Every structure is written in C-alpha cells, then in structure tokens.
One Martini backbone bead per residue (centre of mass of N, CA, C, O) as a GRO file, in nm:
protein
  140
    1UNK     BB    1  -0.562   2.349  -0.528
    2UNK     BB    2  -0.594   2.280  -0.269
    3UNK     BB    3  -0.562   1.974  -0.223
    4UNK     BB    4  -0.290   2.018  -0.276
    5UNK     BB    5  -0.185   2.142  -0.051
    6UNK     BB    6  -0.257   1.951   0.134
    7UNK     BB    7  -0.085   1.720   0.076
    8UNK     BB    8   0.185   1.852   0.116
    9UNK     BB    9   0.163   1.910   0.380
   10UNK     BB   10   0.060   1.615   0.495
   11UNK     BB   11   0.378   1.494   0.432
   12UNK     BB   12   0.567   1.677   0.466
   13UNK     BB   13   0.913   1.497   0.469
   14UNK     BB   14   0.845   1.283   0.250
   15UNK     BB   15   0.805   1.475  -0.014
   16UNK     BB   16   1.150   1.424  -0.066
   17UNK     BB   17   1.062   1.144  -0.240
   18UNK     BB   18   0.889   1.305  -0.493
   19UNK     BB   19   0.909   1.331  -0.796
   20UNK     BB   20   0.639   1.227  -1.007
   21UNK     BB   21   0.329   1.312  -1.046
   22UNK     BB   22   0.012   1.111  -1.143
   23UNK     BB   23  -0.204   1.203  -1.382
   24UNK     BB   24  -0.468   1.279  -1.553
   25UNK     BB   25  -0.634   1.457  -1.823
   26UNK     BB   26  -0.840   1.633  -1.634
   27UNK     BB   27  -0.958   1.945  -1.647
   28UNK     BB   28  -0.925   2.012  -1.343
   29UNK     BB   29  -0.609   2.045  -1.415
   30UNK     BB   30  -0.486   2.319  -1.345
   31UNK     BB   31  -0.179   2.521  -1.364
   32UNK     BB   32  -0.282   2.565  -1.015
   33UNK     BB   33  -0.192   2.282  -0.987
   34UNK     BB   34   0.113   2.213  -1.092
   35UNK     BB   35   0.249   2.401  -0.883
   36UNK     BB   36   0.242   2.326  -0.629
   37UNK     BB   37   0.433   2.077  -0.705
   38UNK     BB   38   0.677   2.278  -0.850
   39UNK     BB   39   0.743   2.384  -0.544
   40UNK     BB   40   0.848   2.111  -0.495
   41UNK     BB   41   1.010   1.977  -0.704
   42UNK     BB   42   0.784   1.860  -0.939
   43UNK     BB   43   0.683   1.633  -1.198
   44UNK     BB   44   0.385   1.649  -1.400
   45UNK     BB   45   0.237   1.354  -1.482
   46UNK     BB   46   0.072   1.232  -1.731
   47UNK     BB   47  -0.147   1.017  -1.888
   48UNK     BB   48  -0.227   0.853  -2.123
   49UNK     BB   49  -0.401   0.890  -2.408
   50UNK     BB   50  -0.672   0.663  -2.421
   51UNK     BB   51  -0.566   0.451  -2.130
   52UNK     BB   52  -0.713   0.323  -1.895
   53UNK     BB   53  -0.479   0.085  -1.765
   54UNK     BB   54  -0.280   0.268  -1.637
   55UNK     BB   55  -0.410   0.241  -1.323
   56UNK     BB   56  -0.378  -0.123  -1.261
   57UNK     BB   57  -0.175  -0.109  -1.002
   58UNK     BB   58  -0.377   0.071  -0.820
   59UNK     BB   59  -0.631  -0.074  -0.839
   60UNK     BB   60  -0.574  -0.339  -0.700
   61UNK     BB   61  -0.429  -0.280  -0.462
   62UNK     BB   62  -0.687  -0.153  -0.363
   63UNK     BB   63  -0.871  -0.392  -0.403
   64UNK     BB   64  -0.734  -0.505  -0.157
   65UNK     BB   65  -0.757  -0.307   0.030
   66UNK     BB   66  -1.118  -0.343   0.039
   67UNK     BB   67  -1.144  -0.701   0.054
   68UNK     BB   68  -0.916  -0.741   0.310
   69UNK     BB   69  -1.025  -0.456   0.503
   70UNK     BB   70  -1.276  -0.270   0.474
   71UNK     BB   71  -1.475  -0.475   0.387
   72UNK     BB   72  -1.514  -0.530   0.727
   73UNK     BB   73  -1.490  -0.264   0.866
   74UNK     BB   74  -1.515   0.023   1.070
   75UNK     BB   75  -1.470   0.339   1.023
   76UNK     BB   76  -1.449   0.602   1.279
   77UNK     BB   77  -1.165   0.761   1.187
   78UNK     BB   78  -0.860   0.903   1.131
   79UNK     BB   79  -0.733   0.672   1.326
   80UNK     BB   80  -0.824   0.421   1.230
   81UNK     BB   81  -0.756   0.455   0.904
   82UNK     BB   82  -0.454   0.442   0.943
   83UNK     BB   83  -0.399   0.227   1.156
   84UNK     BB   84  -0.497   0.009   0.926
   85UNK     BB   85  -0.340   0.083   0.640
   86UNK     BB   86  -0.074   0.041   0.808
   87UNK     BB   87  -0.101  -0.260   0.935
   88UNK     BB   88  -0.150  -0.391   0.584
   89UNK     BB   89   0.135  -0.275   0.469
   90UNK     BB   90   0.302  -0.456   0.657
   91UNK     BB   91   0.164  -0.712   0.566
   92UNK     BB   92   0.197  -0.712   0.297
   93UNK     BB   93   0.538  -0.651   0.268
   94UNK     BB   94   0.600  -0.900   0.445
   95UNK     BB   95   0.401  -1.155   0.491
   96UNK     BB   96   0.250  -1.165   0.168
   97UNK     BB   97   0.207  -1.339  -0.055
   98UNK     BB   98   0.329  -1.371  -0.411
   99UNK     BB   99   0.311  -1.462  -0.702
  100UNK     BB  100   0.509  -1.292  -0.838
  101UNK     BB  101   0.735  -1.393  -0.594
  102UNK     BB  102   0.723  -1.688  -0.545
  103UNK     BB  103   0.542  -1.628  -0.238
  104UNK     BB  104   0.710  -1.376  -0.196
  105UNK     BB  105   0.742  -1.095  -0.052
  106UNK     BB  106   0.874  -0.780  -0.090
  107UNK     BB  107   1.107  -0.780   0.131
  108UNK     BB  108   1.190  -1.085   0.044
  109UNK     BB  109   1.479  -1.270  -0.070
  110UNK     BB  110   1.380  -1.556   0.085
  111UNK     BB  111   1.250  -1.867   0.172
  112UNK     BB  112   1.179  -1.999   0.439
  113UNK     BB  113   1.200  -2.213   0.593
  114UNK     BB  114   1.163  -2.518   0.685
  115UNK     BB  115   1.038  -2.765   0.839
  116UNK     BB  116   1.110  -3.122   0.869
  117UNK     BB  117   0.909  -3.147   1.201
  118UNK     BB  118   0.625  -3.110   1.305
  119UNK     BB  119   0.673  -3.211   1.641
  120UNK     BB  120   0.923  -2.969   1.639
  121UNK     BB  121   0.674  -2.765   1.570
  122UNK     BB  122   0.513  -2.498   1.634
  123UNK     BB  123   0.245  -2.282   1.585
  124UNK     BB  124   0.194  -1.945   1.502
  125UNK     BB  125  -0.033  -1.700   1.603
  126UNK     BB  126  -0.107  -1.409   1.444
  127UNK     BB  127  -0.347  -1.100   1.476
  128UNK     BB  128  -0.480  -0.883   1.215
  129UNK     BB  129  -0.685  -0.659   1.297
  130UNK     BB  130  -0.804  -0.864   1.533
  131UNK     BB  131  -0.848  -1.150   1.292
  132UNK     BB  132  -0.880  -1.079   1.010
  133UNK     BB  133  -0.578  -1.145   0.990
  134UNK     BB  134  -0.339  -1.400   0.943
  135UNK     BB  135  -0.060  -1.492   1.085
  136UNK     BB  136   0.236  -1.750   1.019
  137UNK     BB  137   0.438  -1.972   1.242
  138UNK     BB  138   0.710  -2.079   1.361
  139UNK     BB  139   0.767  -2.205   1.667
  140UNK     BB  140   0.991  -2.313   1.952
   0.00000   0.00000   0.00000
C-alpha cells in the first residue's frame, strides 16, 4: 500500500491523465492497495485470469529499453536514470522507425521527404545518450 501511495505522490499532476491502472491478480494486492487508486478517482483493472501473454506489450517496450539503452550504460543515480529514460522515450516516439507503422515513428504522420540528389545533401548525425544511439538526417 505504501508503494501505491508513493507512486501517486510522485506522479503529481500527471496522475490526472490516468484512469484505469492495470494490475495482475497476485494476492499481494489487497483492498487497501486498490483504495489508494480509487481515492484518486481511478478504476483498478485486473488482468485476465490465466493469461500470461496479457503483459506482452509492456514486456516488449521494457525489453527494447533494456537492450537498446540500459544494457550499455552504468546508471549511478536516479537523476541519471530519469535523464536516460527521457532521452530514450523522445528518441523512440519521435525518431525511431517502427515496422508496424511502415517505418514511421509513432508521432510522425507521413514519411520524411527523400533527397533526390545525394550530392546536394549532406548527412548529419545527432548523438543520443553520448553516441549510444545515433539519429541521421539530411542537412541543408
């Protein structure tokens, strides 16, 4: 229950955008745990019984974060962890291509303009997380 209180406190004003927290059916979550979220006007949802693949989307993104960023860095404190995750989130949502979206990032609505003549365009590199991730674009 204390961890639920800490979470709602840490989220601050961002908690207003949350409506339906999802949790599994583990016995460690009692009525007091649910009451913390209900006091914030949220309706707690339980995962389906005997559905081990229910968390597949969460596990997929967590695996991507771990493989592409956290496995290659030594995180020394909470501030560095927050910076790393924020930088990765921005890269993932704004620049990284996704096969399910025809190689578009989640926030893009159309493919970027393609260069017709590579001699007139230079390629510029932006280093993310100290060069752990590189983004490339055409420079004027």
